[in-house]
Amino acid sequence: MTMLQIGTGLDSPTAAAELDARRFNRHTFWCGQSGSGKTYALGVVLEQLLLHTELPLLILDPNADFVRLQETRDSAATTSAEMIAGLDTRVFRSGPGRDDPLHVRYVDLSPSTKAAVLQMDPIRDAEEYNVLLHSEADAKQFDAAELVKAFRASGEPARVRLANRMENLQVLNWDLWSRGTSSVVDAIDERPRATVLDLGGFDHPAEPKVAALAVLEHLWARRQERRPVLIVIDEAHNLCSPDPSTEVERALTAQLVQIAAEGRKFGLWLFLSTQRPTKIHPNVLSQCDNLGLMRVNAPRDLAELAEVFGFAPEEAIRRAKSFRQGQALFAGGFIAEPTFVQMGERLTEEAGGDVRVPMRAI
């Protein structure tokens, strides 16, 4: 089955609304303001991909909205729900004390990313950068304290400065590092049906970005293997800003721009979800061939969408102002023609639903 039923026609409720699963080999942009039902509806599409394709999903999840992707809803006791529950879905959680922690190996990062983590410039900090470039450590034996101790004991000014930098920034104390244990990239290499990375529990604001960068770097380094994966980035503005301000953010944005421009032929396909198109780097946004649009009110955002996604009529995009929760416009390669859709029901639990106002009992 190549068609994914994701709801019904908004203007013809008896007609099924379907997306062509084969066309997720293009980058997809998913947009809707807060309260539009964007994350819930995204789950509907991901469930259908799990049911009807063998395409592995890698979900970068900043709000832990998809950590219950394998748990079926009580109201969805169907064969399809049972199929999803039986799939190989792996969830890695951020923060201390987790059973399945989201860890990456510091020593696996590229030299430029290590330097970005340490806020170093190859020209301005040439000597320290050079020490970092030529420092090697066994992933199974790596010990941050011993590394810093060795640098300091050497007496070499550049090594001592690098040791001071590592200690002052405290980056080697982050919960993100595996410290000799397994890395999440080891699991991703096995290509489970879905891998969910909960990015929201780290203490340092750079940790989720470095986690994402480590994974994307790894996939890009092995791109010649041409093993397809759909890289789903929820709240993508957190990782793909048009105005990155730190070295880590610049490195992460550059990697996403590269994947957007060249990753398609290697099977690295992006699925970006966010509230506003203006929050996404234009060199990534312009590479998207599929559009899922939910309620958006801001005139600037609607104008941007109409300009970037010329395959969707401007009047159709402007109709998004009147959408109710769960209503969407789909256009691009994965649907025969621009179509207004009432999204269907989820089979699995949404972990990050809105908090309700507590009401007084009468």
Coordinates of C-alpha atoms in Angstrom, one line a residue, residues 9-12 17-19 289 291-293 309-317 319 323 328-341:
G9 CA -11.6 15.8 3.0
L10 CA -12.5 19.1 4.8
D11 CA -14.9 20.0 2.1
S12 CA -16.1 16.5 1.4
A17 CA -7.5 12.1 2.4
E18 CA -4.4 10.3 1.5
L19 CA -0.7 11.0 1.1
D289 CA 8.9 19.8 -1.6
L291 CA 3.8 21.1 2.7
G292 CA 1.5 20.3 5.6
L293 CA -0.1 23.6 6.8
F309 CA 5.8 27.0 -1.7
G310 CA 4.7 28.1 -5.1
F311 CA 3.0 24.8 -5.8
A312 CA 0.2 25.7 -3.3
P313 CA -2.2 28.4 -4.5
E314 CA -1.9 31.6 -2.5
E315 CA -5.7 31.7 -1.7
A316 CA -5.4 28.1 -0.3
I317 CA -2.6 29.2 2.0
R319 CA -7.4 30.0 4.1
F323 CA -8.7 26.6 10.1
A328 CA -4.8 21.3 7.4
L329 CA -3.8 22.0 3.9
F330 CA -1.6 19.5 2.2
A331 CA 0.3 20.3 -1.0
G332 CA 3.4 19.2 -2.9
G333 CA 4.8 15.9 -4.2
F334 CA 3.1 13.6 -1.6
I335 CA -0.5 14.5 -2.7
A336 CA -2.1 14.7 -6.1
E337 CA -3.4 18.2 -5.7
P338 CA -3.6 20.8 -2.9
T339 CA -6.2 19.4 -0.5
F340 CA -7.9 20.6 2.6
V341 CA -8.0 17.9 5.3

